[in-house]
XYZ file of C-alpha atoms in Angstrom:
736
model
C 7.184 38.979 3.230
C 9.477 38.399 0.208
C 10.568 41.839 0.231
C 12.476 41.182 3.466
C 14.255 38.398 2.165
C 17.730 39.250 0.562
C 18.762 37.764 -2.561
C 19.788 34.677 -0.786
C 16.258 33.680 0.030
C 15.437 30.460 -1.965
C 12.158 28.372 -2.391
C 13.475 25.371 0.155
C 10.549 24.828 2.374
C 11.216 22.249 4.938
C 14.558 20.130 5.366
C 11.931 17.557 7.640
C 13.274 14.072 7.185
C 10.388 11.422 6.837
C 8.031 9.009 5.603
C 5.588 9.906 2.712
C 5.594 9.488 -1.496
C 3.392 7.785 -3.779
C 4.949 8.521 -7.358
C 5.277 11.212 -9.985
C 3.315 13.529 -12.671
C 2.481 11.926 -15.648
C 2.483 12.545 -19.180
C -0.239 12.179 -21.686
C 1.108 8.632 -22.863
C 4.048 7.083 -21.652
C 7.037 5.242 -24.064
C 7.938 1.742 -22.965
C 10.615 2.359 -20.531
C 11.649 1.083 -17.230
C 9.280 0.042 -14.570
C 10.394 3.300 -12.972
C 9.119 5.545 -15.509
C 7.776 8.393 -13.594
C 6.033 9.714 -16.246
C 2.749 7.032 -16.855
C -0.497 7.724 -19.141
C -3.560 9.741 -17.368
C -6.595 7.872 -16.937
C -9.039 8.710 -19.442
C -6.491 10.253 -22.007
C -8.362 9.365 -25.076
C -6.456 10.048 -28.534
C -8.640 10.864 -31.237
C -7.070 8.892 -34.681
C -7.920 9.719 -38.223
C -7.921 6.488 -40.143
C -7.781 7.778 -43.769
C -4.400 9.526 -42.749
C -3.452 7.147 -40.053
C -2.547 9.949 -38.095
C -2.939 11.184 -34.488
C -4.912 13.792 -33.150
C -1.608 15.804 -32.154
C -3.132 17.252 -28.670
C -3.558 13.909 -27.427
C -0.047 13.056 -28.041
C 0.000 9.264 -28.026
C 3.408 6.908 -28.686
C 3.437 3.740 -30.839
C 2.587 0.753 -29.047
C 6.080 -0.547 -29.071
C 4.700 -4.054 -28.489
C 2.229 -4.913 -31.954
C 4.952 -6.303 -33.762
C 6.802 -9.345 -33.118
C 9.658 -9.940 -30.470
C 13.188 -8.765 -32.029
C 15.175 -10.755 -30.258
C 17.859 -12.376 -32.472
C 17.236 -15.704 -31.595
C 13.755 -17.170 -31.120
C 11.964 -18.190 -28.377
C 11.628 -21.815 -28.397
C 8.896 -21.882 -26.210
C 6.609 -18.949 -28.289
C 4.035 -19.923 -30.278
C 4.503 -19.405 -34.224
C 3.360 -15.729 -35.364
C 0.521 -15.347 -37.436
C 1.427 -14.635 -40.863
C 1.693 -11.496 -42.103
C -0.946 -11.305 -44.380
C -3.168 -13.858 -43.938
C -6.255 -14.337 -46.414
C -9.124 -12.753 -44.224
C -11.512 -14.415 -46.640
C -10.868 -17.833 -45.815
C -13.445 -16.951 -42.531
C -15.764 -15.003 -44.148
C -17.728 -12.660 -42.398
C -20.916 -11.792 -43.724
C -21.298 -8.625 -45.507
C -22.998 -5.189 -44.547
C -22.323 -1.866 -43.614
C -21.506 -0.507 -40.311
C -18.852 -1.647 -37.749
C -18.153 -5.531 -37.779
C -15.405 -7.387 -35.873
C -13.944 -9.827 -38.275
C -10.852 -11.080 -36.759
C -9.063 -11.719 -33.029
C -5.735 -12.631 -31.577
C -4.949 -13.544 -27.981
C -1.003 -12.803 -26.833
C 0.644 -13.905 -23.896
C 3.047 -11.730 -21.962
C 5.913 -13.202 -19.333
C 5.693 -11.573 -16.131
C 8.526 -9.132 -16.687
C 6.504 -7.604 -19.619
C 9.762 -8.312 -22.081
C 8.746 -10.764 -24.257
C 5.104 -11.611 -25.818
C 4.110 -14.863 -27.132
C 1.883 -14.002 -30.640
C -1.183 -16.081 -30.939
C -2.613 -17.312 -34.164
C -5.896 -15.544 -35.545
C -9.072 -16.581 -34.533
C -7.855 -19.561 -32.544
C -9.035 -20.026 -28.843
C -6.642 -19.835 -25.843
C -6.447 -22.997 -23.712
C -4.347 -23.003 -20.468
C -5.178 -19.228 -19.427
C -3.382 -18.793 -16.135
C -4.012 -17.001 -13.051
C -1.868 -13.422 -12.597
C -1.006 -13.521 -16.231
C -0.775 -10.699 -18.607
C -2.832 -11.524 -21.758
C -3.087 -9.044 -24.911
C -6.544 -9.218 -26.378
C -6.909 -8.060 -30.141
C -9.480 -7.338 -32.473
C -9.766 -6.284 -35.874
C -12.538 -3.965 -36.814
C -13.967 -3.411 -40.282
C -16.204 -0.418 -41.288
C -17.475 -1.275 -44.790
C -19.844 1.682 -44.709
C -19.832 4.354 -47.102
C -19.503 6.935 -43.781
C -17.456 7.928 -41.115
C -18.406 6.021 -37.867
C -16.867 6.376 -34.373
C -15.670 3.257 -32.655
C -15.920 3.252 -28.920
C -14.037 0.081 -27.882
C -15.216 -1.405 -24.649
C -14.121 -4.916 -23.729
C -17.080 -7.076 -22.049
C -16.441 -10.790 -20.753
C -18.869 -13.170 -20.486
C -18.904 -16.883 -18.846
C -18.890 -20.501 -20.676
C -18.078 -20.997 -24.513
C -21.228 -18.730 -25.870
C -22.297 -16.632 -22.883
C -25.725 -15.883 -22.077
C -24.623 -12.225 -20.429
C -22.001 -10.343 -20.770
C -20.154 -7.461 -18.263
C -17.478 -5.048 -18.859
C -14.158 -5.675 -17.650
C -13.109 -4.325 -14.359
C -10.411 -1.310 -14.891
C -6.476 -0.954 -12.932
C -7.378 -2.952 -10.029
C -9.201 -6.013 -9.618
C -12.717 -5.979 -7.851
C -13.972 -8.803 -5.886
C -15.909 -11.657 -7.709
C -14.609 -10.677 -10.597
C -12.943 -13.031 -13.226
C -10.685 -10.234 -15.107
C -9.512 -6.803 -15.096
C -8.077 -4.680 -17.351
C -4.451 -4.615 -16.293
C -0.621 -3.155 -17.009
C 0.993 -4.445 -19.770
C 4.465 -3.356 -18.427
C 5.662 -6.064 -16.142
C 6.244 -5.566 -12.771
C 5.937 -1.533 -13.287
C 1.981 -1.129 -13.304
C 1.446 1.844 -15.577
C -2.060 2.792 -16.291
C -1.753 3.843 -20.549
C -3.180 3.874 -24.020
C -0.954 3.805 -26.966
C -1.276 4.139 -30.866
C -0.976 1.363 -32.697
C 0.737 2.540 -36.251
C -1.820 1.242 -39.035
C 2.344 0.051 -40.456
C 2.054 -2.228 -37.347
C -1.425 -3.885 -37.819
C -1.267 -7.830 -37.585
C -3.052 -7.798 -40.997
C -2.438 -5.343 -44.215
C -5.920 -6.614 -45.455
C -9.459 -7.219 -44.563
C -12.750 -9.006 -45.937
C -13.392 -5.597 -47.828
C -11.282 -4.853 -50.891
C -12.127 -0.938 -50.762
C -11.323 -0.903 -47.135
C -7.459 0.956 -46.460
C -5.774 0.190 -42.708
C -6.044 2.798 -40.237
C -4.112 3.259 -36.579
C -5.875 1.684 -33.419
C -5.476 1.562 -30.060
C -3.939 -0.693 -27.388
C -5.034 -0.090 -23.878
C -3.358 -1.082 -20.517
C -5.581 -0.713 -17.382
C -8.313 1.427 -19.206
C -11.687 0.165 -20.371
C -13.101 1.648 -22.089
C -10.537 2.602 -24.631
C -10.151 5.758 -26.152
C -12.443 6.862 -28.878
C -11.111 6.694 -32.543
C -13.069 7.303 -35.880
C -13.302 4.975 -38.855
C -13.328 6.338 -42.188
C -15.513 4.945 -44.457
C -14.019 2.106 -45.766
C -11.443 1.351 -43.339
C -9.915 -1.077 -40.911
C -8.028 -1.412 -37.569
C -7.077 -3.366 -34.740
C -7.580 -2.866 -31.107
C -6.138 -4.365 -28.001
C -6.829 -4.698 -24.409
C -4.342 -6.350 -21.693
C -6.600 -8.472 -19.225
C -5.504 -10.414 -16.201
C -7.338 -13.161 -14.517
C -7.773 -13.041 -11.049
C -8.230 -15.671 -8.266
C -12.173 -15.671 -9.182
C -11.245 -16.863 -12.402
C -12.547 -21.037 -11.876
C -9.926 -23.501 -12.754
C -10.664 -24.864 -16.208
C -13.684 -23.032 -17.000
C -14.388 -21.173 -20.393
C -14.663 -17.654 -20.761
C -15.274 -15.096 -23.927
C -14.177 -11.395 -24.491
C -15.919 -9.084 -26.922
C -16.148 -5.346 -27.760
C -19.779 -3.988 -26.808
C -19.240 -2.043 -29.779
C -19.990 -3.386 -32.760
C -22.755 -5.158 -30.475
C -22.668 -8.818 -30.618
C -19.760 -9.506 -32.407
C -19.952 -11.443 -34.474
C -16.894 -12.559 -33.348
C -15.744 -13.544 -29.551
C -12.468 -14.602 -28.406
C -12.567 -17.727 -26.673
C -10.416 -18.544 -23.606
C -10.026 -21.772 -21.046
C -8.802 -21.570 -18.036
C -5.997 -23.832 -17.165
C -6.259 -26.770 -14.566
C -5.698 -26.192 -10.660
C -1.879 -26.600 -10.030
C -0.664 -29.362 -8.033
C 0.376 -28.664 -4.305
C 3.180 -31.254 -3.759
C 3.248 -32.265 0.412
C 6.440 -32.847 1.954
C 7.521 -36.199 3.038
C 5.362 -37.764 5.242
C 2.634 -35.225 5.276
C -1.090 -36.373 4.557
C -3.871 -34.338 2.818
C -6.023 -34.831 5.898
C -9.954 -34.742 5.730
C -12.438 -31.408 5.587
C -14.912 -31.298 8.301
C -18.126 -29.744 9.021
C -18.124 -25.819 10.241
C -21.048 -26.789 12.569
C -19.041 -29.140 14.841
C -18.752 -28.039 18.254
C -15.871 -26.389 19.563
C -12.893 -27.878 21.421
C -13.573 -27.934 25.159
C -10.784 -25.764 25.521
C -12.498 -23.229 23.332
C -15.561 -20.754 24.812
C -17.193 -17.818 24.093
C -14.526 -16.071 25.937
C -11.932 -17.779 24.029
C -9.000 -20.372 25.588
C -10.451 -20.637 29.430
C -6.510 -21.288 29.978
C -5.153 -17.701 28.706
C -6.851 -16.359 31.615
C -4.524 -18.117 34.296
C -1.297 -16.586 32.067
C 1.443 -15.491 34.229
C 4.391 -13.861 33.239
C 7.520 -14.434 35.086
C 11.349 -13.200 34.627
C 11.660 -16.458 32.443
C 9.164 -17.910 29.578
C 5.031 -17.254 29.687
C 3.232 -19.844 31.947
C 0.549 -21.039 30.306
C -1.726 -23.899 32.037
C -3.554 -25.815 29.676
C -5.867 -28.320 31.563
C -4.246 -27.817 34.624
C -1.155 -28.833 33.111
C 1.419 -26.139 32.905
C 3.678 -25.734 30.051
C 5.925 -22.887 28.697
C 4.438 -20.192 26.398
C 3.000 -21.531 22.863
C 5.797 -18.746 21.590
C 8.901 -20.016 23.272
C 10.647 -22.261 20.827
C 12.762 -23.685 23.388
C 10.527 -25.151 25.758
C 7.604 -26.290 23.005
C 7.970 -30.130 21.472
C 5.104 -32.058 19.196
C 3.919 -33.334 22.243
C 3.588 -30.307 23.833
C 0.232 -29.580 25.416
C 0.693 -25.738 24.324
C -0.131 -26.371 20.917
C -3.818 -26.942 21.716
C -3.669 -23.257 22.599
C -3.936 -22.569 18.747
C -4.144 -26.000 17.107
C -7.620 -28.484 18.005
C -7.509 -31.551 15.752
C -10.558 -33.061 16.234
C -12.778 -29.766 15.806
C -10.637 -27.157 13.973
C -12.581 -24.127 12.663
C -9.816 -23.021 10.431
C -6.523 -24.138 8.394
C -4.014 -25.745 9.701
C -6.088 -27.199 12.767
C -6.799 -23.642 14.004
C -9.035 -22.833 16.451
C -10.774 -19.980 14.610
C -11.575 -19.889 11.142
C -9.515 -16.540 10.605
C -6.085 -16.043 11.294
C -6.565 -13.047 13.470
C -8.729 -14.202 15.402
C -6.564 -16.860 17.145
C -4.176 -14.374 17.757
C -6.719 -11.926 19.149
C -7.775 -14.895 21.467
C -4.598 -13.946 23.531
C -3.342 -10.791 22.473
C -6.724 -8.488 23.365
C -5.406 -7.501 27.042
C -6.108 -10.606 28.472
C -3.446 -13.788 27.622
C -0.628 -11.495 26.922
C 0.718 -8.360 27.782
C 0.655 -7.388 24.258
C -2.715 -6.353 23.667
C -2.734 -5.865 19.671
C -6.386 -6.392 18.913
C -7.081 -2.800 20.403
C -4.953 -1.484 17.864
C -7.623 -2.237 15.039
C -10.377 -2.094 17.122
C -10.151 1.705 18.344
C -12.224 4.373 17.344
C -9.512 6.618 16.676
C -8.529 4.243 13.822
C -10.012 5.706 10.472
C -10.844 3.420 8.262
C -8.319 2.578 5.058
C -9.731 4.063 1.771
C -8.142 2.418 -1.359
C -9.751 5.205 -3.775
C -7.436 7.567 -2.226
C -4.750 5.734 -1.118
C -5.209 6.209 2.874
C -4.084 3.836 4.820
C -4.102 3.745 8.521
C -3.767 -0.317 9.205
C -2.277 -3.338 7.713
C -5.326 -5.657 6.817
C -4.778 -8.313 8.683
C -8.322 -8.416 10.294
C -10.052 -8.272 6.599
C -11.556 -11.794 5.915
C -10.414 -11.371 2.443
C -6.652 -10.733 2.892
C -5.793 -14.279 3.010
C -3.240 -16.832 1.275
C -3.658 -17.959 -2.295
C -0.921 -19.813 -2.645
C 1.015 -22.280 0.159
C 4.235 -20.993 -1.706
C 6.381 -18.586 0.355
C 6.924 -16.706 -3.206
C 3.260 -15.917 -3.786
C 4.245 -11.977 -3.748
C 6.474 -12.328 -6.524
C 5.636 -10.146 -9.507
C 1.581 -10.444 -8.964
C -0.438 -8.405 -7.386
C -2.089 -10.047 -4.513
C -0.748 -8.570 -1.399
C -2.211 -9.528 2.027
C -0.918 -8.838 5.425
C -2.108 -11.662 7.698
C -0.471 -12.399 10.828
C 1.567 -14.715 9.606
C 2.811 -12.843 6.828
C 5.339 -10.878 9.315
C 5.122 -13.001 12.207
C 6.062 -16.691 12.885
C 4.404 -17.819 16.090
C 6.738 -21.202 15.959
C 10.226 -19.610 16.191
C 9.054 -15.732 17.708
C 11.028 -14.689 20.685
C 11.564 -11.482 22.629
C 14.761 -10.277 21.040
C 15.420 -6.864 20.488
C 16.788 -5.687 16.856
C 20.507 -4.249 16.518
C 21.467 -1.573 14.705
C 24.034 -2.305 12.315
C 25.970 -0.233 9.602
C 23.621 -2.283 6.896
C 20.251 -1.681 8.639
C 18.770 -2.513 11.652
C 18.528 -6.336 12.357
C 14.811 -8.415 12.265
C 13.702 -8.336 15.981
C 12.386 -11.665 17.652
C 9.223 -10.613 16.985
C 9.436 -11.413 13.180
C 11.906 -14.057 13.675
C 11.199 -16.817 10.982
C 8.934 -14.307 8.505
C 10.158 -14.496 5.310
C 11.575 -10.979 3.236
C 13.049 -10.112 0.336
C 16.911 -9.280 0.214
C 18.101 -6.962 -2.408
C 21.381 -6.576 -4.431
C 21.660 -2.567 -5.227
C 22.761 -1.380 -8.530
C 23.087 2.186 -9.648
C 21.102 5.127 -8.436
C 17.406 5.012 -9.316
C 17.850 1.608 -10.799
C 16.005 -1.589 -9.829
C 17.838 -3.962 -7.608
C 18.086 -7.936 -7.861
C 15.475 -9.077 -5.153
C 15.856 -12.274 -3.628
C 13.385 -14.205 -1.849
C 15.038 -15.231 2.068
C 13.053 -17.589 4.315
C 13.606 -15.599 6.794
C 14.440 -11.828 7.109
C 17.826 -10.757 7.967
C 17.076 -7.099 8.123
C 13.787 -5.465 9.306
C 13.242 -3.811 6.149
C 13.404 -6.988 4.134
C 10.498 -7.623 5.642
C 8.914 -4.801 4.506
C 10.494 -5.020 0.762
C 8.379 -8.440 0.226
C 5.185 -6.248 -0.165
C 6.287 -2.513 -0.889
C 9.382 -3.215 -3.327
C 9.108 -4.234 -7.243
C 9.837 -7.629 -6.140
C 5.706 -7.603 -6.154
C 3.190 -6.286 -8.354
C 2.429 -2.527 -6.834
C -1.145 -0.717 -6.742
C -1.978 1.408 -10.102
C -0.753 4.665 -10.174
C -3.569 7.623 -9.854
C -1.960 10.112 -12.770
C -3.639 13.082 -11.207
C -2.471 12.777 -7.790
C 1.338 11.803 -7.435
C 1.216 12.237 -3.285
C -1.029 8.723 -3.476
C 1.521 6.631 -5.496
C 3.203 3.656 -4.702
C 6.867 3.264 -5.325
C 9.509 1.000 -5.028
C 11.005 1.958 -1.719
C 14.165 -0.889 -2.690
C 14.930 1.616 -5.346
C 14.071 4.718 -3.266
C 16.336 3.762 -0.180
C 19.418 2.750 -2.409
C 22.451 3.952 -0.767
C 23.888 4.563 -4.153
C 21.244 7.619 -4.552
C 22.123 10.958 -4.219
C 19.972 11.408 -1.041
C 18.117 8.817 0.786
C 16.720 8.620 4.418
C 19.596 6.247 5.707
C 17.633 2.421 6.136
C 19.795 0.077 4.457
C 23.239 2.620 5.113
C 24.096 5.775 7.042
C 23.337 8.708 5.018
C 25.529 10.863 3.213
C 25.163 14.234 4.946
C 28.042 14.152 7.551
C 27.761 18.005 8.392
C 27.656 19.254 11.811
C 24.488 21.411 11.202
C 22.739 17.816 10.175
C 24.355 16.410 13.278
C 23.479 19.296 15.517
C 19.798 18.821 13.745
C 19.410 15.342 15.173
C 20.842 16.213 18.614
C 18.420 19.246 18.791
C 15.300 19.500 21.043
C 11.935 19.267 19.345
C 8.661 18.608 20.971
C 7.515 15.002 21.161
C 11.087 14.228 20.117
C 11.776 10.430 20.037
C 15.184 9.711 18.756
C 18.706 11.078 19.086
C 20.434 9.693 16.264
C 23.770 11.042 14.721
C 24.742 11.178 11.377
C 26.432 8.285 11.337
C 23.242 6.027 12.310
C 21.221 3.882 10.514
C 17.219 4.211 11.121
C 14.646 1.403 11.389
C 11.566 1.641 9.082
C 9.725 1.517 12.391
C 11.119 4.748 13.421
C 8.563 6.468 11.186
C 6.138 3.674 11.071
C 4.398 2.483 13.546
C 0.975 2.929 16.122
C -0.078 6.480 16.735
C -0.612 5.371 20.195
C 3.037 4.538 21.019
C 4.460 7.253 23.599
C 8.134 6.792 24.215
C 9.636 3.485 22.834
C 13.068 2.681 22.998
C 14.762 3.456 19.664
C 15.640 -0.495 19.822
C 12.203 -1.756 21.472
C 9.166 -2.994 20.339
C 7.444 -0.669 18.120
C 4.544 -2.457 16.051
C 3.434 -1.014 12.751
C -0.439 -2.516 12.688
C -2.193 0.419 12.818
C -2.154 4.012 13.528
C -4.619 7.202 13.404
C -2.004 8.923 11.121
C -2.474 8.010 7.079
C 0.570 5.907 6.061
C 0.495 3.891 9.515
C 2.899 6.894 10.681
C 4.101 7.101 14.201
C 2.679 10.949 14.266
C 1.248 13.337 12.156
C 2.919 14.683 8.861
C 0.886 16.964 6.506
C 1.935 16.066 2.950
C -1.140 16.467 0.646
C -2.987 19.229 1.775
C -1.190 22.964 1.534
C -1.826 25.577 3.921
C -4.732 28.134 3.158
C -4.094 31.708 3.419
C -3.930 32.787 6.955
C -3.172 29.528 8.280
C -0.156 29.691 10.511
C 2.210 27.431 11.583
C 1.885 24.317 13.448
C 4.089 22.318 15.209
C 1.392 19.212 14.270
C 1.637 19.768 11.049
C 5.385 18.210 11.081
C 5.507 15.780 14.444
C 6.709 13.069 12.036
C 9.888 15.234 11.342
C 10.465 16.291 14.968
C 10.633 12.677 16.120
C 14.682 12.589 14.728
C 15.044 16.818 13.953
C 15.081 19.753 15.475
C 12.437 22.400 15.259
C 14.001 25.262 15.801
C 15.020 26.133 12.529
C 11.406 26.111 11.930
C 10.802 28.432 14.238
C 13.399 31.040 13.728
C 11.772 33.976 11.587
C 14.741 35.894 11.669
C 16.227 34.721 8.126
C 20.000 33.978 9.345
C 21.347 30.612 10.987
C 20.238 29.095 14.308
C 23.156 28.860 16.936
C 24.262 26.391 16.840
C 23.601 26.310 12.851
C 20.681 23.226 12.854
C 20.231 23.339 8.668
C 21.755 24.424 5.491
C 18.561 26.558 4.950
C 18.324 29.570 6.602
C 14.799 30.298 5.411
C 13.180 27.634 6.947
C 10.996 29.294 9.004
C 10.362 32.470 6.880
C 8.869 29.877 4.623
C 6.741 27.998 6.818
C 5.621 31.123 8.617
C 6.016 34.339 6.203
C 4.886 33.774 3.094
C 0.875 33.561 3.643
C -1.083 35.069 1.109
C 1.441 35.095 -1.618
C -0.296 32.561 -3.687
C -3.647 32.229 -5.428
C -3.406 28.802 -6.144
C -5.410 25.943 -4.152
C -4.500 23.409 -1.442
C -4.065 20.205 -3.204
C -0.313 19.935 -3.574
C -0.655 17.613 -6.460
C -2.107 20.435 -8.673
C 0.690 22.896 -10.532
C 0.312 26.262 -9.125
C -1.636 25.251 -6.170
C 0.000 27.263 -2.900
C -1.686 30.145 -1.366
C -0.618 30.029 2.176
C 2.555 29.268 4.084
C 4.680 25.918 3.106
C 4.709 22.744 3.971
C 7.947 20.411 4.501
C 6.679 18.169 1.503
C 6.386 20.953 -1.241
C 10.447 21.099 -0.958
C 10.843 17.298 0.169
C 8.139 15.222 -1.703
C 9.442 11.863 -1.908
C 11.018 11.451 1.277
C 12.387 7.657 1.254
C 14.578 8.974 -1.540
C 15.045 11.182 -4.557
C 15.952 8.521 -6.982
C 11.889 8.828 -8.090
C 11.566 12.374 -8.251
C 8.426 14.183 -9.940
C 8.640 15.996 -13.442
C 11.732 14.502 -14.429
C 13.581 16.616 -11.710
C 17.312 15.481 -11.447
C 17.893 13.919 -8.098
C 19.470 16.471 -5.703
C 21.403 16.272 -2.230
C 19.168 17.040 1.302
C 16.092 14.924 -0.074
C 15.325 18.059 -2.263
C 12.926 17.090 -4.800
C 9.796 19.222 -5.417
C 6.027 18.665 -5.402
C 3.664 18.718 -8.353
C 2.540 22.322 -7.446
C 5.651 23.665 -8.010
C 6.126 24.480 -11.481
C 9.071 25.363 -13.370
C 10.718 28.603 -14.382
C 12.462 29.128 -17.612
C 11.519 25.655 -18.959
C 12.882 23.722 -15.481
C 12.804 22.895 -12.024
C 16.577 23.060 -10.214
C 18.027 23.510 -7.438
C 22.017 23.788 -6.401
C 22.897 22.676 -2.871
C 25.019 25.321 -1.138
C 28.755 24.481 -0.193
C 31.019 26.029 2.177
C 32.048 28.517 -0.626
C 29.247 29.018 -2.836
C 25.656 30.061 -2.941
C 23.181 27.584 -3.501
C 20.149 28.327 -5.921
C 17.158 27.398 -6.645
C 15.041 27.997 -10.292
C 11.420 27.192 -10.026
C 7.793 29.009 -9.457
C 5.985 28.691 -6.408
C 3.879 30.315 -4.537
C 3.231 32.920 -7.080
C 6.890 33.923 -6.655
C 9.182 33.357 -9.678
C 12.915 32.092 -8.934
C 15.316 32.265 -11.385
C 18.295 30.669 -9.983
C 17.685 32.780 -6.679
C 20.574 32.184 -4.507
C 20.670 31.215 -0.699
């Protein structure tokens, strides 16, 4: 099919504008750079270290640990503990001599929440006041005083108590329910799984208790456990470091200990004790209340069918009438009609027989909402969205999410503070995280030049406002008590304000990215959520106004769109652009309104299908994808003539597989995501690509040609070019 193309035939497959994206291709080891560094260390990278030469196997290409040395800030941190003496006498705490590997000393350092300053712990000193969600670096000196080289496979274990009776491995990357610790990132809010070399010149101690031992390079691990295996030559010593976090399962004031599984038994362990539980200060006039047994009988208003009064609820031209106990009152969600003496409060709060916090009628928040929002007491049947048989289960292992976890009992608040998401990995999505029932209204959102305003459904819900800087840079995040714009509510969980999920090095299509960085209007290209897009060409206007199967919106080049124009319930049929578009759950991965094929490439012989890109066609015309003539449509709806040829006419040209994350994959017709991999914005393109117009950033399966992947956009007077290798074809600055 390529023979039919002119010299102008480029590899740009689709100009669909959608929502996908999860982070970037990965190099073996990451330099400690910015939080949006797109090249984290691959999981399982195992540098092999020659202790005699204090050098690293060049195949592993690890980088030195930049945090091994004390913070070089010229002005000392007055809060920091004094750094340990550079060369303390290790014989002050003698360790019984004997051939083999021995742990002889330890340190426990503390990192701030941005990963920019580390307070060094004193040698062999237990840590008191350990806090949840803070990163600590546990470091050990290991000595080989034997006469032969020995392999060291560092694996971090923990135990409960000052002298643990049993030990368990520390979980990796993400917290595990019930486990008090996990091996965490050491890069502040930019989560990066990596290992790095501790150069022999950066060891805390320059000597050991074996006078004949020489220093050797060690290893620092973040989000990896066990750490890469290293080999210690006879009579040598090194240091091993793990970054750890305590979770909500770490009991306040409890004692714990860490050890290296090898050498077995120590002899030394690093001891810690958790801090006392933070005190929650009640507001003036509030009281703590009294805990009541869960076996108390339910309040009479509550029956097996929920609140009886909900069945009599009616909807009028004004507020909903909500009769409780024979007394009519306005809806619990009508802020204008509710007072502290209103009977409507009893719809949700039962003072003497509460089943949940805040005197709630049920033990879970979602259960309370479902008493009415199950299609009986309210016209909005929310419950069915989570219970639908068409809803796949969320799969964290593949980052495949089809619903916000509002019905998960474990998805609960761990803090009484609004800022509980700030810089920590404890996100959840209970109903009250997005909805404040006491102030909710029926107000619809409104489009403005800086984004859509928050609808009445999310009125009163906190959000994160951003002050944007340069393209690709992290903005300044500000927690707000209410979300002025809809996207600010999303940024509370889906931006660098919080700690994002760890990245799977082998699957960039699954990464969680900072949406505030991606949607910054300073970027070269972005979806127009915070401001109108930069593409003001007539052909883009024609695309937005053109026809497509299932098209819902008729935007223009000056429009600003909502997050909900892409993310919403798959059961929504024809919602108004300013209508109620909830994003509780969807049969489409990513909680998308319609299907979008972005991870699995087409197999040889698979034909073009509208449903593969149905999400794109909610806004954009389909004609350029169906036209295989190799010319522009009339009217012109694209800046690339060969969309149709790429999605319909290149099947069988490649010999790779169908995983978009694998370099060289691609055997069938193209999919939009191969040329528009990061759809929110181009600032975080994979493989170090230069941000380009038109949301063009190529997927990991696209390989370089001549050492580069490069796209140059066509203008009114010049051809555009592509330089890359895709679907088995080399593009050497091919014009289009």
